[in-house]
PDB file of C-alpha atoms in Angstrom:
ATOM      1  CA  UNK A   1       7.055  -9.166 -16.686  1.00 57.00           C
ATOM      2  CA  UNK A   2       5.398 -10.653 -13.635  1.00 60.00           C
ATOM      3  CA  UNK A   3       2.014 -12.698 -14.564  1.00 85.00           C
ATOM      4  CA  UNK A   4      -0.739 -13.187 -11.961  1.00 90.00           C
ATOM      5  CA  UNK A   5      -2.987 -15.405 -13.554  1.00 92.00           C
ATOM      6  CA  UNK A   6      -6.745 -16.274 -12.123  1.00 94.00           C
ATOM      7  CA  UNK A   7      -9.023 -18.876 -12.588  1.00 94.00           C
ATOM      8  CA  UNK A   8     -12.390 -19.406 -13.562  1.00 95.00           C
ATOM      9  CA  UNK A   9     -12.939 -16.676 -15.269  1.00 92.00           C
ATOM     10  CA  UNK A  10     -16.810 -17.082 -15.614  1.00 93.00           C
ATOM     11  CA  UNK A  11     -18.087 -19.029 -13.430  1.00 95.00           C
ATOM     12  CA  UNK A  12     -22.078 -18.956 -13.204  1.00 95.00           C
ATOM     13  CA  UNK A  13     -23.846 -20.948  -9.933  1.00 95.00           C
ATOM     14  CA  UNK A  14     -27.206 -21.792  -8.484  1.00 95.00           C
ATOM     15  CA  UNK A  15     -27.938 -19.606  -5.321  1.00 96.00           C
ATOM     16  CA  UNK A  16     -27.027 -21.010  -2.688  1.00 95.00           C
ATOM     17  CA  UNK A  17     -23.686 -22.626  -3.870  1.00 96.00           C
ATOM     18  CA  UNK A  18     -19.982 -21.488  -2.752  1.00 96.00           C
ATOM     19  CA  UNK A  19     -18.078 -20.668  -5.500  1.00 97.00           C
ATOM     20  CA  UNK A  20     -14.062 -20.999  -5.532  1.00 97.00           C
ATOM     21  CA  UNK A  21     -11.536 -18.448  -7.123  1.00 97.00           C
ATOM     22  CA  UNK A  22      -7.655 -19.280  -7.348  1.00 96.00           C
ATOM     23  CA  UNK A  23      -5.115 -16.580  -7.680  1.00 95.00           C
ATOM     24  CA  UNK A  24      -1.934 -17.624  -8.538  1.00 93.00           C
ATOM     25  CA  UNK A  25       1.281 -15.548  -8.947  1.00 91.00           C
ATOM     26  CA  UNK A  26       3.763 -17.297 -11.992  1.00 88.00           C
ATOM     27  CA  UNK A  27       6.796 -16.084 -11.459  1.00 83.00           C
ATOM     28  CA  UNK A  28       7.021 -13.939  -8.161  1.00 84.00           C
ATOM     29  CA  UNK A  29       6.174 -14.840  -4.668  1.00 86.00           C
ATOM     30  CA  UNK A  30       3.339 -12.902  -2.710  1.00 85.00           C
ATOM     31  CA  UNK A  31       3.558 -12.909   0.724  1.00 83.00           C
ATOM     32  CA  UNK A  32       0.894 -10.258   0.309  1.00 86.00           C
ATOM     33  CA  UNK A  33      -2.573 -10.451  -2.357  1.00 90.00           C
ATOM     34  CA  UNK A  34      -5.476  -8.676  -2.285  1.00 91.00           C
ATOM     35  CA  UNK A  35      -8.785  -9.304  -3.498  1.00 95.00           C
ATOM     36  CA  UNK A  36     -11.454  -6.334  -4.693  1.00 93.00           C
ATOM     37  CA  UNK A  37     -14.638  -6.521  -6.240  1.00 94.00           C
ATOM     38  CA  UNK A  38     -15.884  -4.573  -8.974  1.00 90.00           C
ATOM     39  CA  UNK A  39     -19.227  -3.476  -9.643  1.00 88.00           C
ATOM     40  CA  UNK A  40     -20.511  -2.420 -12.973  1.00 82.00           C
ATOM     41  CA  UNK A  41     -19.414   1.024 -13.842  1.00 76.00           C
ATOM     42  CA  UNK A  42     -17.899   1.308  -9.914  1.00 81.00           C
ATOM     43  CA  UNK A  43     -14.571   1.584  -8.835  1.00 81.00           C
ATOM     44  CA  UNK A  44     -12.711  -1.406  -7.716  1.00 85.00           C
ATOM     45  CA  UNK A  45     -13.183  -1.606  -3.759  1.00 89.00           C
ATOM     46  CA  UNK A  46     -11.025  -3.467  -1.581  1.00 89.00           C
ATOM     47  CA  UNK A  47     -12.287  -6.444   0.008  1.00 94.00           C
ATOM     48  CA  UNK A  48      -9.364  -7.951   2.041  1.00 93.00           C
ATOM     49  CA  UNK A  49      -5.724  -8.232   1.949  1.00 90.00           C
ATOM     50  CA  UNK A  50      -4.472 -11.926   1.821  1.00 88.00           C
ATOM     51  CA  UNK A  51      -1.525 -12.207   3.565  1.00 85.00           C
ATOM     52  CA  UNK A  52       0.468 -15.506   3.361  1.00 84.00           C
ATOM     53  CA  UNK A  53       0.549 -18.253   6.613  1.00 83.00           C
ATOM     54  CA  UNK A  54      -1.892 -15.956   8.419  1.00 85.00           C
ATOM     55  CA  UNK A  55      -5.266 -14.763   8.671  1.00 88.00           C
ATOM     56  CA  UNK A  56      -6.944 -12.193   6.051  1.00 91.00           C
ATOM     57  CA  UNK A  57      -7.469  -8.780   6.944  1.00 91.00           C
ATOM     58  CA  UNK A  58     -10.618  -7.736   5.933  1.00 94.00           C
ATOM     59  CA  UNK A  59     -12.426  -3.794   4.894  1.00 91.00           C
ATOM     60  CA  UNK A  60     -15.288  -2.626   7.068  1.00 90.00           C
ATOM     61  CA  UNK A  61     -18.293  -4.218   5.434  1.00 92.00           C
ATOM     62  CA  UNK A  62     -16.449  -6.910   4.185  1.00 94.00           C
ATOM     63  CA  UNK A  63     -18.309 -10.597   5.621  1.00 94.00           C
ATOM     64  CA  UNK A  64     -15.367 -12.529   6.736  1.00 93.00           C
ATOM     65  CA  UNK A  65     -17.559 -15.962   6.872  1.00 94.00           C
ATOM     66  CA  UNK A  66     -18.945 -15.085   3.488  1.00 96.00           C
ATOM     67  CA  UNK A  67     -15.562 -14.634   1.627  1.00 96.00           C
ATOM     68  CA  UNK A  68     -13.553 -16.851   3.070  1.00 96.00           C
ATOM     69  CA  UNK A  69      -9.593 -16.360   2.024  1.00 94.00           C
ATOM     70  CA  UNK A  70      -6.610 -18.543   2.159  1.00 91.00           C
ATOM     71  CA  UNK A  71      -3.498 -18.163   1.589  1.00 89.00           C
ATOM     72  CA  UNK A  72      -1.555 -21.095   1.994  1.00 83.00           C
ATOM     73  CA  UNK A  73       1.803 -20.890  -0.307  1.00 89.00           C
ATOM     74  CA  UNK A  74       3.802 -17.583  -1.557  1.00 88.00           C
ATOM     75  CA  UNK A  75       2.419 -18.093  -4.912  1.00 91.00           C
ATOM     76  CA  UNK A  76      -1.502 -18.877  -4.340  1.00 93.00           C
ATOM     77  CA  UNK A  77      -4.342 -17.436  -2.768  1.00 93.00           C
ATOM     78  CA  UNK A  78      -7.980 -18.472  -2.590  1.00 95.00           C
ATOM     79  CA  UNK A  79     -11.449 -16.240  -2.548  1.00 96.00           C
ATOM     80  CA  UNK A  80     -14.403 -19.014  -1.568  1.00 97.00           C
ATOM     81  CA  UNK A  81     -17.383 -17.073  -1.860  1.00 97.00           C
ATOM     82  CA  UNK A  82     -19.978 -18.981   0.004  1.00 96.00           C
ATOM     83  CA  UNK A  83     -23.500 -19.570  -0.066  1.00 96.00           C
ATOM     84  CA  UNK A  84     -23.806 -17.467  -3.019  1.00 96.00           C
ATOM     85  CA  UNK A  85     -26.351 -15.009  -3.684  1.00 95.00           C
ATOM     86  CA  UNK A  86     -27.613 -12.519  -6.897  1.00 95.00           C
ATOM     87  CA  UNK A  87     -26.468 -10.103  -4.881  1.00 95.00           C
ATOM     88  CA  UNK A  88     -23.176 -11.157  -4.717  1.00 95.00           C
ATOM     89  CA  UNK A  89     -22.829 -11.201  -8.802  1.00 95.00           C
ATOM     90  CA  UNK A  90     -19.783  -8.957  -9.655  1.00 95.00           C
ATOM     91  CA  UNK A  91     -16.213  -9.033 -11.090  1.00 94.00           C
ATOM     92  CA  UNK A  92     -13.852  -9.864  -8.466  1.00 95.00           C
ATOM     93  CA  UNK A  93      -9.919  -9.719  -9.095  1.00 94.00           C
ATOM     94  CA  UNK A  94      -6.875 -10.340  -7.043  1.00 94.00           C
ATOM     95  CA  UNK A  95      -3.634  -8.467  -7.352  1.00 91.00           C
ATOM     96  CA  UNK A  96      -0.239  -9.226  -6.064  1.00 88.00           C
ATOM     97  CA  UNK A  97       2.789  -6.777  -5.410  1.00 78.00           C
ATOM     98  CA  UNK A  98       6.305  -8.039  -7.351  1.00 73.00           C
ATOM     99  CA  UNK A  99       7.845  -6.173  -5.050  1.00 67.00           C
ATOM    100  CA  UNK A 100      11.949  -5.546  -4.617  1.00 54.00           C
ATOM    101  CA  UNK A 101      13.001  -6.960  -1.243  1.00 44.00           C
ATOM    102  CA  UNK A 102      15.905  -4.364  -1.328  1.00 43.00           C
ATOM    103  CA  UNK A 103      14.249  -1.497  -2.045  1.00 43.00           C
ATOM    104  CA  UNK A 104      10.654  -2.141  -1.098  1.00 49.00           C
ATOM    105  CA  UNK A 105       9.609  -0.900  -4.468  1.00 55.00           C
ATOM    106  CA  UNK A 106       7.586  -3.146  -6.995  1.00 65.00           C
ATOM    107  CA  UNK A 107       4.738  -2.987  -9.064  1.00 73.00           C
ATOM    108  CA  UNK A 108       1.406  -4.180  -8.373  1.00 78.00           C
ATOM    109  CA  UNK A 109      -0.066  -6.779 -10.714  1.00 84.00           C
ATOM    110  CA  UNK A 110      -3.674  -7.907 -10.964  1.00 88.00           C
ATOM    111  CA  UNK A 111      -5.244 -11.310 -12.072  1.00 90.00           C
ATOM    112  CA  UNK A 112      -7.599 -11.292 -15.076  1.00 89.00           C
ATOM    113  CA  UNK A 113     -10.633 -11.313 -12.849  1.00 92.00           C
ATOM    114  CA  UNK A 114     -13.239 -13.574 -12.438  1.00 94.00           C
ATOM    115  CA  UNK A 115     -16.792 -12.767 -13.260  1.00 94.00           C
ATOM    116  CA  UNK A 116     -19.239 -14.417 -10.793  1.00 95.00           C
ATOM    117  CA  UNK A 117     -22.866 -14.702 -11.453  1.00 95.00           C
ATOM    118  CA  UNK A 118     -25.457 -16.047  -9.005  1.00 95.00           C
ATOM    119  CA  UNK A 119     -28.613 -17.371 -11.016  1.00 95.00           C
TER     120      UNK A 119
ATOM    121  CA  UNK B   1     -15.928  12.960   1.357  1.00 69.00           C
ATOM    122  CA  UNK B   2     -14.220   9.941  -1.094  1.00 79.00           C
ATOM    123  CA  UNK B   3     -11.047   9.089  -0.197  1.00 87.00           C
ATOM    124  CA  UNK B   4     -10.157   9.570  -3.929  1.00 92.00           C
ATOM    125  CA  UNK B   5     -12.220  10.874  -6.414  1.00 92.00           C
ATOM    126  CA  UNK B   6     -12.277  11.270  -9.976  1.00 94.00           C
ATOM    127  CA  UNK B   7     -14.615  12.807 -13.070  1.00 90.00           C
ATOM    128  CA  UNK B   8     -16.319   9.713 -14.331  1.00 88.00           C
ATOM    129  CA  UNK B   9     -16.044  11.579 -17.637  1.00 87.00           C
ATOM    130  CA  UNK B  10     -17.199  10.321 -20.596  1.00 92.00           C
ATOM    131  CA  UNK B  11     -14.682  12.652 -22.163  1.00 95.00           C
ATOM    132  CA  UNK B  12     -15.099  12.574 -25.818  1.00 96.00           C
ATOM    133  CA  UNK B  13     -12.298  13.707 -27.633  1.00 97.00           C
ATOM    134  CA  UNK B  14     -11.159  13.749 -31.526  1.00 97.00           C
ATOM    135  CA  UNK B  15      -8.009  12.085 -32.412  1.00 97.00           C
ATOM    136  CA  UNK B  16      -4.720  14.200 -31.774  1.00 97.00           C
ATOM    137  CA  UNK B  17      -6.580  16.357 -28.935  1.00 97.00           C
ATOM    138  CA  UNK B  18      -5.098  16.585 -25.841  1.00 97.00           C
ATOM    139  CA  UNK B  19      -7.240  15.484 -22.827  1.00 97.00           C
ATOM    140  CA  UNK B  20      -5.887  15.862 -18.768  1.00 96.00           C
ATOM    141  CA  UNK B  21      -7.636  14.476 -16.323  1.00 94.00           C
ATOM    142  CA  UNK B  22      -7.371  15.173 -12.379  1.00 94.00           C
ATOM    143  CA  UNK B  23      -8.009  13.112  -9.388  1.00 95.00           C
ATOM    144  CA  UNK B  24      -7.756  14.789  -6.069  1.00 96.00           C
ATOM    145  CA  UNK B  25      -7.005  12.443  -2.618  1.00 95.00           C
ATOM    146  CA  UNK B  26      -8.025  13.328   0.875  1.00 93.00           C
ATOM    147  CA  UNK B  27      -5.087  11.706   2.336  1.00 90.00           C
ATOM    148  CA  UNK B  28      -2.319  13.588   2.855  1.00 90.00           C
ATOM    149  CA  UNK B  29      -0.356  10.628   4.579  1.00 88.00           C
ATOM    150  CA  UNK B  30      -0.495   9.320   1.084  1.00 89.00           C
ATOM    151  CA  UNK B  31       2.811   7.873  -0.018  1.00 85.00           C
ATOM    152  CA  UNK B  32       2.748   6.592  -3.571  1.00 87.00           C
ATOM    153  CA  UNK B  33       0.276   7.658  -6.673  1.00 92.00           C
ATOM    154  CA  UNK B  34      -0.650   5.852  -9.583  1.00 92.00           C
ATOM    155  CA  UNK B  35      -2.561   6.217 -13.291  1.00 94.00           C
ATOM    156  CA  UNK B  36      -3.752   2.718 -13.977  1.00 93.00           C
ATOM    157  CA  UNK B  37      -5.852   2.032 -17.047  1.00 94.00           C
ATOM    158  CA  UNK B  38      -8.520  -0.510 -17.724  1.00 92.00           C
ATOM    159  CA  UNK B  39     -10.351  -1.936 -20.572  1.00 91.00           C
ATOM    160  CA  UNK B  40     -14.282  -2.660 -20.977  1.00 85.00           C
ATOM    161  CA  UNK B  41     -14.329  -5.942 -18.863  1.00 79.00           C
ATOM    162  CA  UNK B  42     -10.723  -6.324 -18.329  1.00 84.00           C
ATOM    163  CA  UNK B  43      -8.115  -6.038 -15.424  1.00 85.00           C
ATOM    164  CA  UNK B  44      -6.942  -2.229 -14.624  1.00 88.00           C
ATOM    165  CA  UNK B  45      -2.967  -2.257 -16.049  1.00 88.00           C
ATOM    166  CA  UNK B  46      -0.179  -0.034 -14.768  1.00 87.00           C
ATOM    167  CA  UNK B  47      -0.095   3.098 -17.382  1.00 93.00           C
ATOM    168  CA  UNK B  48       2.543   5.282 -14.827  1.00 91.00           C
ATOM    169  CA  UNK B  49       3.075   5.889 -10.861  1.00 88.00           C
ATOM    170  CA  UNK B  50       3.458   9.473 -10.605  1.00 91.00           C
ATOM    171  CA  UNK B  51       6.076  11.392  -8.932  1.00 85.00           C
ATOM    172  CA  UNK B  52       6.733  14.539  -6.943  1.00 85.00           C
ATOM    173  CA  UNK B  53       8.757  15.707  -9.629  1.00 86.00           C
ATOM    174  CA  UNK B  54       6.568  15.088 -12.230  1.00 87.00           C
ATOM    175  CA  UNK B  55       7.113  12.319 -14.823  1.00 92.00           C
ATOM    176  CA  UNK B  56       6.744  11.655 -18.823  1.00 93.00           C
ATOM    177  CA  UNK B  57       6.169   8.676 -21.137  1.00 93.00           C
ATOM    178  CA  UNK B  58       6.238   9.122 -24.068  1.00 95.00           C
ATOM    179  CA  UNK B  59       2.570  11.464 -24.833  1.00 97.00           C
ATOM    180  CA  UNK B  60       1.838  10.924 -21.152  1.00 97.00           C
ATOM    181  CA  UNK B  61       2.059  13.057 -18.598  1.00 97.00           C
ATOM    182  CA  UNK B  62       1.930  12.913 -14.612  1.00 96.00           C
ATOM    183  CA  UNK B  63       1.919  15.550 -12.207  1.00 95.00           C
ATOM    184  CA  UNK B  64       1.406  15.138  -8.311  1.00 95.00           C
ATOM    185  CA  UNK B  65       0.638  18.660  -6.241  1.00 94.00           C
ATOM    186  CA  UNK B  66       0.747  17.571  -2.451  1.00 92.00           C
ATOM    187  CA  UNK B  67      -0.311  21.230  -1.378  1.00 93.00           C
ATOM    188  CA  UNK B  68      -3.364  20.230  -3.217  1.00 94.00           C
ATOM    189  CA  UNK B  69      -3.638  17.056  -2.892  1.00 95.00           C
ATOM    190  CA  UNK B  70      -4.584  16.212  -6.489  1.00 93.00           C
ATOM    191  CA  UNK B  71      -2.312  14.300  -9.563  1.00 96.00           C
ATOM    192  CA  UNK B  72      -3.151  14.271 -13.201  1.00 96.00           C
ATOM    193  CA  UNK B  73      -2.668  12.926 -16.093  1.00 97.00           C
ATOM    194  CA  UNK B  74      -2.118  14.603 -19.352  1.00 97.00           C
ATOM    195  CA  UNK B  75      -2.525  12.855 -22.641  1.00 97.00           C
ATOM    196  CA  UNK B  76      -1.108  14.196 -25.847  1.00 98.00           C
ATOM    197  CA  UNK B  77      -1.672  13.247 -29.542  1.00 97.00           C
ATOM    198  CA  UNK B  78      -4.982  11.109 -28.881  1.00 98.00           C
ATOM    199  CA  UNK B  79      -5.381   7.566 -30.282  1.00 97.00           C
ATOM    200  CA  UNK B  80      -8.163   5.422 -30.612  1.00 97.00           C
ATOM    201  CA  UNK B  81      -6.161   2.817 -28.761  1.00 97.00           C
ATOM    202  CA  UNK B  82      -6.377   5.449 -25.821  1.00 97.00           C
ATOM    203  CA  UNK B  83     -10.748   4.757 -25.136  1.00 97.00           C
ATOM    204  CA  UNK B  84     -10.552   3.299 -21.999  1.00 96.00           C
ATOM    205  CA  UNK B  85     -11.177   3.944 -18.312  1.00 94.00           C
ATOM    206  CA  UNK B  86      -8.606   5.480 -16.331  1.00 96.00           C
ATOM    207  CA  UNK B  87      -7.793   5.123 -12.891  1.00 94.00           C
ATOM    208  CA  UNK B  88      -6.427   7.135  -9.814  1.00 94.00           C
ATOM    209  CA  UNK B  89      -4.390   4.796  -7.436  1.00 91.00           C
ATOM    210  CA  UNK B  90      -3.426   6.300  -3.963  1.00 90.00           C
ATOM    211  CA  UNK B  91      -1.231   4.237  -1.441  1.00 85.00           C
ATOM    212  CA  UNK B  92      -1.074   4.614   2.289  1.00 76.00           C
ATOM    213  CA  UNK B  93      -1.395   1.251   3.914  1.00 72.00           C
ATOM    214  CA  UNK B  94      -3.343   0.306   1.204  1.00 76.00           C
ATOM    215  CA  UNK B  95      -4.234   0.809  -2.406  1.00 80.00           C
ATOM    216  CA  UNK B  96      -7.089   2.739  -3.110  1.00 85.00           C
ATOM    217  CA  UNK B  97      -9.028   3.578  -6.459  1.00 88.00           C
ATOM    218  CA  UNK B  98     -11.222   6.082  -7.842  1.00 90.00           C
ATOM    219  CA  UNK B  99     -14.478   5.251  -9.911  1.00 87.00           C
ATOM    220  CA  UNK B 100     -12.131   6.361 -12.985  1.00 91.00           C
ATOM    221  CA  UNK B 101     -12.803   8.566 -15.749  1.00 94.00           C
ATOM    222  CA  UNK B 102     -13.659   7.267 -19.110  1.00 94.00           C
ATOM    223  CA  UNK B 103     -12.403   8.371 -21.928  1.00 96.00           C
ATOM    224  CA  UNK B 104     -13.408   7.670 -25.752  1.00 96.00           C
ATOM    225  CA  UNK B 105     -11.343   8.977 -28.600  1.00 97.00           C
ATOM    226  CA  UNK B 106     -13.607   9.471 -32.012  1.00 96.00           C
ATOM    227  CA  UNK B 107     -11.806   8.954 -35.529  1.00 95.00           C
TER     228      UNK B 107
END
């Protein structure tokens, strides 16, 4: 089946720093990814929906200049999460529809995850 | 009022009980429904979209009531394998999850 695979993940930083996460679909192209964070014992909640050659569309609450997002090519998407606080500490993963051009069906896979923690 | 919401459980159930859980949306533009399941630490995984007609998988069950705006998910024959979080996924213009309800199955 489709693979989205997602990388670092661990990745542990100095406040302060901007941290990079890569979400790459194998085997499928994306136009469309989206990235949610995940608290401990919380839902996953929507952050922003990557959509490829244009800009991000982001949730209310969501700090555009904090999480920046690019997606440059059908198969990759970026989360930069900059100036990184404790605060900011959480699991965030990326999912990516394989969906059927024909019959706009598919199934929605996600990424591993990547669990970010802000020293 | 959550847009979806879920028991966050723990349900604790022997092995071979059956266990359902709900999940009720506030939607009703809602399009497409979904039972994912996740793991301690781990990305959720499709378990079954749900349709209007109800559908099976082998001891799983899924049942979507748009009067009431609710789906479940009925689990029969309990495994240990089956300890894990489960999710309620409702689609309009975009996915959206409940907290999920854990459940742990004892030996």
């Amino acid at each position: 089946g489709a693979v989205v695979s997602q990388h670092p993940s661990w990745v542990i930083c100095k406040s302060g720093t901007s941290v990079k996460i890569e979400c790459r679909s194998l085997d499928f192209q994306a136009t469309t990814m989206f990235w949610y964070r995940q608290f401990p014992k919380q839902s996953l909640m929507l952050m922003a929906t990557s959509n490829e050659g244009s800009k991000a569309t982001y949730e209310q609450g969501v700090e555009k200049d904090k999480f920046l997002i690019n997606h440059a090519s059908l198969t990759l998407s970026t989360l930069t999460v900059t100036s990184a606080h404790p605060e900011d500490s959480s699991f965030y993963i990326c999912s990516a529809w394989d969906r059927d051009g024909l019959t706009n069906t598919g199934e929605l896979f996600f990424g591993e995850g990547s669990r970010l923690t802000v020293l | 009022r959550k847009e979806v919401e879920q028991d966050p459980g723990p349900f604790n159930v022997p092995e071979g009980a059956t266990v359902a859980f709900n999940c009720t949306y506030s939607n009703s533009a809602s399009q497409s429904f979904f039972w994912y399941r996740q793991d301690c630490r781990k990305e959720p995984k499709l378990l079954m979209s749900v349709y209007s007609s109800g559908n099976e998988d082998g001891r799983f069950t899924a049942q979507l009531n748009r009067a009431s705006q609710y789906i479940s998910l009925l689990i029969r024959d309990s495994k240990l394998s089956d300890s894990a979080t489960y999710l309620c996924v409702v689609s309009t213009d975009k996915l959206i999850f409940g907290t999920g309800t854990r459940l742990q199955v004892f030996p």
